[in-house]
mmCIF file of N, CA and C in Angstrom:
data_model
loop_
_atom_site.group_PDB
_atom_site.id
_atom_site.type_symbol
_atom_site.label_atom_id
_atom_site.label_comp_id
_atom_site.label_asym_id
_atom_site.label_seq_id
_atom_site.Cartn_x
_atom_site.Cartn_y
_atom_site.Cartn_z
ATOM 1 N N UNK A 119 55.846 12.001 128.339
ATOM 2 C CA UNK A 119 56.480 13.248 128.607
ATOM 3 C C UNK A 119 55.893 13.776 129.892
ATOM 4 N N UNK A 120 56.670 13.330 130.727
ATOM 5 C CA UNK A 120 56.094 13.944 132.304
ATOM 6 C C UNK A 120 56.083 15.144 132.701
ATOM 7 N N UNK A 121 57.157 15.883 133.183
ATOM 8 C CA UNK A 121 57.356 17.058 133.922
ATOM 9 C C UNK A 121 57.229 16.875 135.275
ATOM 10 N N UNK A 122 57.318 18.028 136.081
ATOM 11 C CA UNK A 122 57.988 17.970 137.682
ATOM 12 C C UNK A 122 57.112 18.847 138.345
ATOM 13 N N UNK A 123 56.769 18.100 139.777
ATOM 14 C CA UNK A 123 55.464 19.005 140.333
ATOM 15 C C UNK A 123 56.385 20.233 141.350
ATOM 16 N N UNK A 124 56.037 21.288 141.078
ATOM 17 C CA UNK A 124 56.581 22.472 142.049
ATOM 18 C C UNK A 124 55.891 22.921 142.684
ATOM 19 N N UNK A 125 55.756 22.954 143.997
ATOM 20 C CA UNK A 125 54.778 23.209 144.771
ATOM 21 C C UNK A 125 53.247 22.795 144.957
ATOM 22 N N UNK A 126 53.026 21.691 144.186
ATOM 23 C CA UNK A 126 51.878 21.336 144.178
ATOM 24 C C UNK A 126 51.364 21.848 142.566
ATOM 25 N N UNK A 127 52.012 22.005 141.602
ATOM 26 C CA UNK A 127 51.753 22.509 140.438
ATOM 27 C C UNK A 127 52.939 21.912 139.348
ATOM 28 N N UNK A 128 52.033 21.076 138.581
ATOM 29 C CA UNK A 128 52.366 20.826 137.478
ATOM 30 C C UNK A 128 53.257 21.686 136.584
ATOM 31 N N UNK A 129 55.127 21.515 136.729
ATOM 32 C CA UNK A 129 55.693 22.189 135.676
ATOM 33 C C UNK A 129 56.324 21.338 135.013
ATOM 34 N N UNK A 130 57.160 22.399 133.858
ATOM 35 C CA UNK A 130 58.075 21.631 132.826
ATOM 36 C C UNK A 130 59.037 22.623 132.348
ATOM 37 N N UNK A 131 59.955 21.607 131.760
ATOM 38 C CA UNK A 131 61.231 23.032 131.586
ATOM 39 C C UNK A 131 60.668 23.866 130.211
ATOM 40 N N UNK A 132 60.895 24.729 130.240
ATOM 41 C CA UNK A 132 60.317 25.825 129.268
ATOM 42 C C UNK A 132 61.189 25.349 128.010
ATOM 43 N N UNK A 133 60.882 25.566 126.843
ATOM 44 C CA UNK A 133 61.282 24.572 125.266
ATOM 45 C C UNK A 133 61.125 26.503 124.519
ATOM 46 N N UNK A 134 62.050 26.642 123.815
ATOM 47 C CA UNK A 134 62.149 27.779 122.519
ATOM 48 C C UNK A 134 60.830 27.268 121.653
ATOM 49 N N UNK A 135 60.046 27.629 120.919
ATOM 50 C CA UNK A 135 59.224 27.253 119.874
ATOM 51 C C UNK A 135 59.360 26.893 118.805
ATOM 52 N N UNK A 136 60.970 28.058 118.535
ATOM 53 C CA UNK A 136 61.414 27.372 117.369
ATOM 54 C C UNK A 136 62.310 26.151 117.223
ATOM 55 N N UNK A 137 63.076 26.754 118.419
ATOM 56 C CA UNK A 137 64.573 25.921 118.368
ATOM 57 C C UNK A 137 63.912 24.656 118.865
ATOM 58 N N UNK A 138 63.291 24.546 119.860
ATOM 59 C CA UNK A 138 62.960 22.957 120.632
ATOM 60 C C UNK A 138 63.855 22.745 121.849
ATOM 61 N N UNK A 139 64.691 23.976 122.080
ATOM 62 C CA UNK A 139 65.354 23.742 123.050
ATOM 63 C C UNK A 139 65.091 24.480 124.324
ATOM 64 N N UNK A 140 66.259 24.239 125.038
ATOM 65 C CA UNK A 140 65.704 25.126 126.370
ATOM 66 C C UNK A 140 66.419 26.212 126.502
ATOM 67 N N UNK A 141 65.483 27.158 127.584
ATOM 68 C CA UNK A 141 65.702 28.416 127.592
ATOM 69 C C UNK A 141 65.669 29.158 128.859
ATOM 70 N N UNK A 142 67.170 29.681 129.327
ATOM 71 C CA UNK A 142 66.920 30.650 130.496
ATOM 72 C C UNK A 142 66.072 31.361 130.556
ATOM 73 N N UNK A 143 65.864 31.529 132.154
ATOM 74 C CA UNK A 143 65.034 32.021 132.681
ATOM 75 C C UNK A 143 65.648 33.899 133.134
ATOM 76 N N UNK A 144 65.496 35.018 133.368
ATOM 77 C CA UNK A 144 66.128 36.475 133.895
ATOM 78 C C UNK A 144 67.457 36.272 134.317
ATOM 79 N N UNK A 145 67.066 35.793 135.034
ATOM 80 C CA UNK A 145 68.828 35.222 136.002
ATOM 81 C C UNK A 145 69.569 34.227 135.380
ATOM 82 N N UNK A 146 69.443 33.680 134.224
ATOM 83 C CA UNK A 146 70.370 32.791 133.770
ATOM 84 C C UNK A 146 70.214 31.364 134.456
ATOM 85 N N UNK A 147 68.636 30.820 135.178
ATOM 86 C CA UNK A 147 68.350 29.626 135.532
ATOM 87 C C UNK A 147 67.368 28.722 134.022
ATOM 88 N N UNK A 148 67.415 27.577 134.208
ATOM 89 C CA UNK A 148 66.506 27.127 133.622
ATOM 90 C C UNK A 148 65.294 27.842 133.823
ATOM 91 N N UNK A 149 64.264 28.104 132.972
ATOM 92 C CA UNK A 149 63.205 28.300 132.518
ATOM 93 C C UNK A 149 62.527 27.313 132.903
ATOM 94 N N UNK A 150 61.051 27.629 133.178
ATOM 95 C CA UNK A 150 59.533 26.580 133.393
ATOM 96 C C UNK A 150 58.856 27.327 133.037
ATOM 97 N N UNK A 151 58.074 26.293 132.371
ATOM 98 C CA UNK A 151 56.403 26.751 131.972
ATOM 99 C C UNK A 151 55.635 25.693 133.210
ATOM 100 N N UNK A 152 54.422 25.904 133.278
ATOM 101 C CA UNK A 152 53.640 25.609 133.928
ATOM 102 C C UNK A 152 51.935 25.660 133.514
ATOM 103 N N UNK A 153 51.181 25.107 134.434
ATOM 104 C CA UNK A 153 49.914 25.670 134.202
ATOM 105 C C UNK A 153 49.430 24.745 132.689
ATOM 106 N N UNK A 154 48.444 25.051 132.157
ATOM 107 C CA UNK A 154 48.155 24.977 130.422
ATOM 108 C C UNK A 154 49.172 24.473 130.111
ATOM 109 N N UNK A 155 49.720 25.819 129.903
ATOM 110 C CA UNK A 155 51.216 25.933 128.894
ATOM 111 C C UNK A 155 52.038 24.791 128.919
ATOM 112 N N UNK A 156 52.174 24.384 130.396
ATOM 113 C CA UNK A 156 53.108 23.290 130.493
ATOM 114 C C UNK A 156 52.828 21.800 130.079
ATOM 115 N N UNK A 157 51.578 21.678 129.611
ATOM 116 C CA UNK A 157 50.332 20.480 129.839
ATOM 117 C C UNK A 157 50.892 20.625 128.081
ATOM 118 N N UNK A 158 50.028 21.923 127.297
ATOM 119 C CA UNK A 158 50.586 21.765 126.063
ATOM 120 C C UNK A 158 51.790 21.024 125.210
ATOM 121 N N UNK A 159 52.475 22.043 125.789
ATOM 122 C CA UNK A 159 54.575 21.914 125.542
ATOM 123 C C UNK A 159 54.555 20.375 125.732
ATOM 124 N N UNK A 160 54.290 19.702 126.626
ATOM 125 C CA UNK A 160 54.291 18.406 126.958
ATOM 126 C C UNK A 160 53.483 17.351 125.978
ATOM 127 N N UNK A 161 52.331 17.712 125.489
ATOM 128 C CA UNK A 161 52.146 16.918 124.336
ATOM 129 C C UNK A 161 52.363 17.169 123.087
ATOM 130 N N UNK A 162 52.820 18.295 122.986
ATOM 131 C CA UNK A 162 53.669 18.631 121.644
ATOM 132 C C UNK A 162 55.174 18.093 121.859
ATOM 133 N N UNK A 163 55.380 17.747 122.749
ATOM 134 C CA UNK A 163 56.934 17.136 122.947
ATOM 135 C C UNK A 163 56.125 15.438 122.660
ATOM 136 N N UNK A 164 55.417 15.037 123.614
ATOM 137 C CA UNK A 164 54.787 13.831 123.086
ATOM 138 C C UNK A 164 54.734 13.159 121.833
ATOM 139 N N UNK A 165 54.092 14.289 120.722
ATOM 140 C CA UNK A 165 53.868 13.678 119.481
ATOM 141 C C UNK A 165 55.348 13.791 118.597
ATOM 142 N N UNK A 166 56.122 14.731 118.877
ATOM 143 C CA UNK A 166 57.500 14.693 118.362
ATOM 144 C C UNK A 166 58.137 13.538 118.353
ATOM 145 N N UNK A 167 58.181 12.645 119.339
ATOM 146 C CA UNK A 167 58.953 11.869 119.679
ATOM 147 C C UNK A 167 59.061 10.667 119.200
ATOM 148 N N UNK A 168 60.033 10.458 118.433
ATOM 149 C CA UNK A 168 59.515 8.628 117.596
ATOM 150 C C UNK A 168 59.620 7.727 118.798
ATOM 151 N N UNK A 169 59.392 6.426 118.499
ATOM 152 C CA UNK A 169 59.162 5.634 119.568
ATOM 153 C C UNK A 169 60.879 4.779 119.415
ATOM 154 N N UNK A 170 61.080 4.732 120.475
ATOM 155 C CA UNK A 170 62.717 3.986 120.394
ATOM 156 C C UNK A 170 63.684 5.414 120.927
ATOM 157 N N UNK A 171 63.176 6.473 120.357
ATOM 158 C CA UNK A 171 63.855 7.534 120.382
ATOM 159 C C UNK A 171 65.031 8.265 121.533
ATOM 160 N N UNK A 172 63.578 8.254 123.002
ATOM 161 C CA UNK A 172 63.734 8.385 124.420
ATOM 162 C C UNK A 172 64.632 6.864 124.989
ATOM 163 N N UNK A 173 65.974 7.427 124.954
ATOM 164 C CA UNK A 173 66.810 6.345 126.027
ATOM 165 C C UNK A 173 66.525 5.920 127.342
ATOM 166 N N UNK A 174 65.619 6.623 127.894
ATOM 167 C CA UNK A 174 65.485 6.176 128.983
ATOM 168 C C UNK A 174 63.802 5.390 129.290
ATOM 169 N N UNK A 175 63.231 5.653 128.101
ATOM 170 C CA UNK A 175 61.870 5.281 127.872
ATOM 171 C C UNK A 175 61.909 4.904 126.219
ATOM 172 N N UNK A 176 62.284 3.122 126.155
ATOM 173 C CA UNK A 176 61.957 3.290 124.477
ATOM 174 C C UNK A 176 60.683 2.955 124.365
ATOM 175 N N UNK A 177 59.921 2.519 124.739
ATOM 176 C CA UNK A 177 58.416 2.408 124.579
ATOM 177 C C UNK A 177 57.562 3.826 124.094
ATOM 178 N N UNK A 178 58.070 4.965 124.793
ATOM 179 C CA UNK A 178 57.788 5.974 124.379
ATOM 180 C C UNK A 178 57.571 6.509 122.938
ATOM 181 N N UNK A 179 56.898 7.451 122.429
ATOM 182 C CA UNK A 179 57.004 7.933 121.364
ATOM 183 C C UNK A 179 55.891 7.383 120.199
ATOM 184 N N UNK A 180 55.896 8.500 119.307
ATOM 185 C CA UNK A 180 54.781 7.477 118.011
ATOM 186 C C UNK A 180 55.473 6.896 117.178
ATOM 187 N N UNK A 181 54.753 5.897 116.363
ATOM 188 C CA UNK A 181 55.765 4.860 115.680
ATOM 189 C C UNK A 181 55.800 5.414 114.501
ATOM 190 N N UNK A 182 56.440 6.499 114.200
ATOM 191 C CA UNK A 182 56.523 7.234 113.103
ATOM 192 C C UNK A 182 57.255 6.031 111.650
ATOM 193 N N UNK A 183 58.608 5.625 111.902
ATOM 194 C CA UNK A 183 58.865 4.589 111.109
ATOM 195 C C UNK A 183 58.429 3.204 110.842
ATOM 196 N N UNK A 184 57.558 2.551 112.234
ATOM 197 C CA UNK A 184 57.122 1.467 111.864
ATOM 198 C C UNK A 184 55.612 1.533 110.968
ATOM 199 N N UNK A 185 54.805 2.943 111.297
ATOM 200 C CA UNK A 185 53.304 2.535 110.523
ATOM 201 C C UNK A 185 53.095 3.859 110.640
ATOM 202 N N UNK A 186 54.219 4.908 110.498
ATOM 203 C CA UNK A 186 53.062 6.266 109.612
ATOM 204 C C UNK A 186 53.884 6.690 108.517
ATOM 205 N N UNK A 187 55.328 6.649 108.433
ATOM 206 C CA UNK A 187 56.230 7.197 107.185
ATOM 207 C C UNK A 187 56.064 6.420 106.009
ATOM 208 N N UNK A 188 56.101 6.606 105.371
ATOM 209 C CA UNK A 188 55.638 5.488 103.910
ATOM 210 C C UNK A 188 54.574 4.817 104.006
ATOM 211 N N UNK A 189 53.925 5.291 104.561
ATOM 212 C CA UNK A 189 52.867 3.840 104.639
ATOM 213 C C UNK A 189 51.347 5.279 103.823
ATOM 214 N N UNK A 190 50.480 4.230 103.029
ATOM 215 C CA UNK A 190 49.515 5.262 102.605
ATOM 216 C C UNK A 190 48.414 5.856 103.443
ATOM 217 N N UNK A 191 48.185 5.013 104.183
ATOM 218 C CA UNK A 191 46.940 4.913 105.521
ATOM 219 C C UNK A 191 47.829 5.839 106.322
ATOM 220 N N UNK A 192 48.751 6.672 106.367
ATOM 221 C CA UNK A 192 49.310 7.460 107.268
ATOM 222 C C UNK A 192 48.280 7.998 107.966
ATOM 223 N N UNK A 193 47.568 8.845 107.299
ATOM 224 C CA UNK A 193 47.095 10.529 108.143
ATOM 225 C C UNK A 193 45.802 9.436 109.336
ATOM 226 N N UNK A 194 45.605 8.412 109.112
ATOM 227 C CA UNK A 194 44.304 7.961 109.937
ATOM 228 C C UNK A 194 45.473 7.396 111.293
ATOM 229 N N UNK A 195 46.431 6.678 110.696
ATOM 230 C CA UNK A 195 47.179 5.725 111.794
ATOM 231 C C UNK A 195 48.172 7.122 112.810
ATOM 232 N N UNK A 196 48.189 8.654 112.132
ATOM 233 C CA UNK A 196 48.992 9.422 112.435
ATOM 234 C C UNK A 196 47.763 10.070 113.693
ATOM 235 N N UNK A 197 46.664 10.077 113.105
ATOM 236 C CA UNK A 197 45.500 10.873 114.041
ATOM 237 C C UNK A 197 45.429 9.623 115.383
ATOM 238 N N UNK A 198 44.852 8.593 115.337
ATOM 239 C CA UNK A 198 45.227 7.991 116.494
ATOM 240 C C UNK A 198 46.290 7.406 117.152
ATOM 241 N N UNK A 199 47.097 7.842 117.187
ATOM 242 C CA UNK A 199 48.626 7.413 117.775
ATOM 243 C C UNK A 199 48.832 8.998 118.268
ATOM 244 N N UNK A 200 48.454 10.457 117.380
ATOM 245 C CA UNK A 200 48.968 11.299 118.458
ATOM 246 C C UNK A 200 47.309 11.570 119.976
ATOM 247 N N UNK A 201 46.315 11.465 118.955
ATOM 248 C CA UNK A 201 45.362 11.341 120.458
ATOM 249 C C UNK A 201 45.724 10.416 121.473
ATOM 250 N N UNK A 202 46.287 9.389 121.587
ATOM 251 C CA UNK A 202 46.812 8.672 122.719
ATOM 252 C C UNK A 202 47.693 8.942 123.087
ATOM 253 N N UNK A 203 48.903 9.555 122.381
ATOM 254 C CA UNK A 203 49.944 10.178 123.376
ATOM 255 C C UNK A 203 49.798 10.969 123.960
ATOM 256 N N UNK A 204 48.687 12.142 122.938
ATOM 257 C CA UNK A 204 48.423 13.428 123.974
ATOM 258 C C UNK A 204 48.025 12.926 125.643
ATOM 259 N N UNK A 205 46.743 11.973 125.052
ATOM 260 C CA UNK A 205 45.922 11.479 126.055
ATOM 261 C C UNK A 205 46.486 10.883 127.585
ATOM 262 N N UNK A 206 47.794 10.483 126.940
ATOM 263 C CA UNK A 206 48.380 9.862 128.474
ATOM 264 C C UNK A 206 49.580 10.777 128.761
ATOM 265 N N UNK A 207 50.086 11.989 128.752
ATOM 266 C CA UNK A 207 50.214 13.222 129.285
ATOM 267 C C UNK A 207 49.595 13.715 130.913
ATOM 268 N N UNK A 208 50.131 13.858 131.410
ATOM 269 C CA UNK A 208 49.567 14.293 132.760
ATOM 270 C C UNK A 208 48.608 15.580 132.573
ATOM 271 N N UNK A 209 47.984 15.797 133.081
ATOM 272 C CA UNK A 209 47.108 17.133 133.214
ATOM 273 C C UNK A 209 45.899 17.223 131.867
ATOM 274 N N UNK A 210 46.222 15.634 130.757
ATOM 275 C CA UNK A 210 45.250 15.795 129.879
ATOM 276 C C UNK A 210 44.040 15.244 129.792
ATOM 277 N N UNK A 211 42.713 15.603 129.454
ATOM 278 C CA UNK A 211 41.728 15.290 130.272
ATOM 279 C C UNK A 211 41.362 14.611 128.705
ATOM 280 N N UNK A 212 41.487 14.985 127.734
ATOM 281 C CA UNK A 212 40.992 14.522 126.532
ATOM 282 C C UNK A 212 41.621 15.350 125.359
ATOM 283 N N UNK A 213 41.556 14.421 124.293
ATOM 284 C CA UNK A 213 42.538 14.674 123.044
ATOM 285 C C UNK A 213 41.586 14.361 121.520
ATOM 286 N N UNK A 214 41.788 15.796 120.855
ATOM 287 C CA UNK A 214 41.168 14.936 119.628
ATOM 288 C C UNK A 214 42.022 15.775 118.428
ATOM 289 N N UNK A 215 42.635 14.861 117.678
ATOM 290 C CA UNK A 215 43.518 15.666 116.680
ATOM 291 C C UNK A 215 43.104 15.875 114.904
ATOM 292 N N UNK A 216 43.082 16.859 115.054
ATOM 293 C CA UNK A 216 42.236 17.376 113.538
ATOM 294 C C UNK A 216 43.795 17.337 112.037
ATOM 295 N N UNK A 217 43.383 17.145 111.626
ATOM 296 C CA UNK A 217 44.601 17.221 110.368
ATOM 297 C C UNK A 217 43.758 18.122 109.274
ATOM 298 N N UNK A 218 44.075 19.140 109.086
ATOM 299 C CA UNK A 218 43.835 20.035 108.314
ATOM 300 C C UNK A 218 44.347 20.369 106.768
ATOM 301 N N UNK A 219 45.480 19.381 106.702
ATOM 302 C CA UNK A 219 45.941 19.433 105.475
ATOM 303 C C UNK A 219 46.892 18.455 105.252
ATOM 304 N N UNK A 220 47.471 18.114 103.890
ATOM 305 C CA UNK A 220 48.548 17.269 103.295
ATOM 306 C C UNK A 220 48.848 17.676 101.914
ATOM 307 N N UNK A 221 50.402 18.283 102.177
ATOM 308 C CA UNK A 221 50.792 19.251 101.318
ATOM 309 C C UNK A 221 51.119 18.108 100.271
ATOM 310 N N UNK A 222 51.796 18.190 99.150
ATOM 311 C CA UNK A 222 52.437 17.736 97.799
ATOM 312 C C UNK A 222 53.346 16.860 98.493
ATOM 313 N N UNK A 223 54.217 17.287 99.664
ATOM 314 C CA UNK A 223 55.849 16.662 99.729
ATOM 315 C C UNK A 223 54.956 15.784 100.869
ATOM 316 N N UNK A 224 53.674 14.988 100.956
ATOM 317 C CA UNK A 224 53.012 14.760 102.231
ATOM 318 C C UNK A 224 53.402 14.762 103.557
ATOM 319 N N UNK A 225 53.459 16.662 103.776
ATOM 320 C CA UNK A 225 53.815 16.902 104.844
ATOM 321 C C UNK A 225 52.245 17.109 105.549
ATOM 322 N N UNK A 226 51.939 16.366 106.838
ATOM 323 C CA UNK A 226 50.703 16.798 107.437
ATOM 324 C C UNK A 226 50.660 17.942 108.290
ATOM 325 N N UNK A 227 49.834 18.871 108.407
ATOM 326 C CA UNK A 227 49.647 19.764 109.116
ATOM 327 C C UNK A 227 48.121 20.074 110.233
ATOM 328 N N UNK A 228 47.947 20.099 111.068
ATOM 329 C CA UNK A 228 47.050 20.141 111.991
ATOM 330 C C UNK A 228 47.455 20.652 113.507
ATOM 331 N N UNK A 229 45.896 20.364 114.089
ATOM 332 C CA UNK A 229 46.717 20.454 115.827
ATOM 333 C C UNK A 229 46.035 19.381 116.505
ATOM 334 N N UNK A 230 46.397 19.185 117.661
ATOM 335 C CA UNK A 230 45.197 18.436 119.015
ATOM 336 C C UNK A 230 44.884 19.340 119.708
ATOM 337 N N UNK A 231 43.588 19.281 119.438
ATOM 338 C CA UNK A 231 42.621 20.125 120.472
ATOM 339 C C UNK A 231 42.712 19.219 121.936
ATOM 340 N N UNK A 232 43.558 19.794 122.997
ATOM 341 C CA UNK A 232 43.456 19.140 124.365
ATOM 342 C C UNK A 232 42.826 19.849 125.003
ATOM 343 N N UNK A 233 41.875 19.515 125.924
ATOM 344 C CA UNK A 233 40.971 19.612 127.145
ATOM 345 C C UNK A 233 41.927 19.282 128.215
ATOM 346 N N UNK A 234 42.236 20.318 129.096
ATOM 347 C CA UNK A 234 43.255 19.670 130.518
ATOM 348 C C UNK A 234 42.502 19.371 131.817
ATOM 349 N N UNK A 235 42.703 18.843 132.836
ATOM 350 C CA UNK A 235 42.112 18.590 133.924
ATOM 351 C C UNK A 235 41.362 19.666 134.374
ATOM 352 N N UNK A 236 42.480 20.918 134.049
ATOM 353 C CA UNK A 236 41.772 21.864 135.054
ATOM 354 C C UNK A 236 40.420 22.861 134.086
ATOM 355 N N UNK A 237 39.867 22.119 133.037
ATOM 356 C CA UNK A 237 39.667 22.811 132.566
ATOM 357 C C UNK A 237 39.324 23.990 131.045
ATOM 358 N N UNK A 238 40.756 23.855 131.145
ATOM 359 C CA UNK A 238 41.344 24.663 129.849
ATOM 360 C C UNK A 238 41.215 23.746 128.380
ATOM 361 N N UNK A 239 40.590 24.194 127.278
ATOM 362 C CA UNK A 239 40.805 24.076 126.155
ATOM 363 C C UNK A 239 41.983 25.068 125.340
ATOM 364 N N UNK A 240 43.129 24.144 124.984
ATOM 365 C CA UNK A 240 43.798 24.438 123.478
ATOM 366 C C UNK A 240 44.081 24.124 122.693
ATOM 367 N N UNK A 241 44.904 24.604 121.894
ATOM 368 C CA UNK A 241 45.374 23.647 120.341
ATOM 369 C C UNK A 241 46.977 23.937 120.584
ATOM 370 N N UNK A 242 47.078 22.502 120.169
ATOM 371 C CA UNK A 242 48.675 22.071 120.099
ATOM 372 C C UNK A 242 48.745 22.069 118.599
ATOM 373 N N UNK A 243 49.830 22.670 117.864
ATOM 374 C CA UNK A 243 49.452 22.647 116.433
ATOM 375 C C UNK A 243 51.175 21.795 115.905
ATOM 376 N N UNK A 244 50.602 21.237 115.093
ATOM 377 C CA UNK A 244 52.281 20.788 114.042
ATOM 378 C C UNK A 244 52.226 20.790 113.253
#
C-alpha cells in the first residue's frame, strides 16, 4: 500500500474510518491524509487486504484464506504476516502487533504499534 509523494511529503488519499472509503475534501476534491496519519491509514489498508485481492498487485495482501481463516494456529500466523506488511509500508520504521483478544465467534482484536521514519509512535487498531 504505497501512496503519492506531494511535495516532498508522503501522502495518501484520505479513507472514512468507518465506511473504508474515500472522502472529499471542502471543495468537493479528493481528500489526503498525510504525515503519521497517512503512514497509519496505509498499514491499516495493508493488513485489510487478502492476498490475490489487489488486481494490480496479487502478491499483495495477507493470506487470510490460505493460513489464517480456519486454521487453529491463526492468532500466531495472523501476528506475523500483519508485522511484515505493516513493516514494508513506506514511512514504517518498525512494526509489532499485539492481539489483545479472541472473542467466542474467533473474531481477533488488537493493533500494530508502528514506529515511522520520522519518528512517531502509533497504534493501528482492528
Amino acid at each position: 500500500m504505497g501512496g503519492f509523494f506531494y511535495w516532498g511529503v508522503m501522502n495518501t488519499l484520505l479513507l472514512d474510518r468507518t465506511t473504508w472509503d474515500l472522502l472529499p475534501d471542502a471543495s468537493g476534491n479528493m481528500a489526503v491524509a498525510s504525515g503519521s496519519y497517512a503512514v497509519c491509514q496505509n498499514v491499516a489498508s495493508a493488513i485489510r487486504v487478502f492476498m490475490g485481492e489487489c488486481y494490480y498487485n496479487t502478491a499483495t495482501g495477507l493470506p487470510y484464506r490460505q493460513h489464517i481463516l480456519a486454521h487453529t494456529q491463526a492468532a500466531p500466523v495472523f501476528r506475523m504476516q500483519a508485522e511484515q506488511a505493516a513493516s514494508a509500508v513506506a514511512g514504517v520504521a518498525a512494526a509489532r502487533c499485539v492481539l489483545t483478544g479472541i472473542a467466542a465467534n474467533r473474531q481477533l482484536s488488537g493493533y500494530v504499534l508502528v514506529s515511522t521514519t520520522s519518528g512517531d509512535v502509533q497504534h493501528v487498531g482492528f
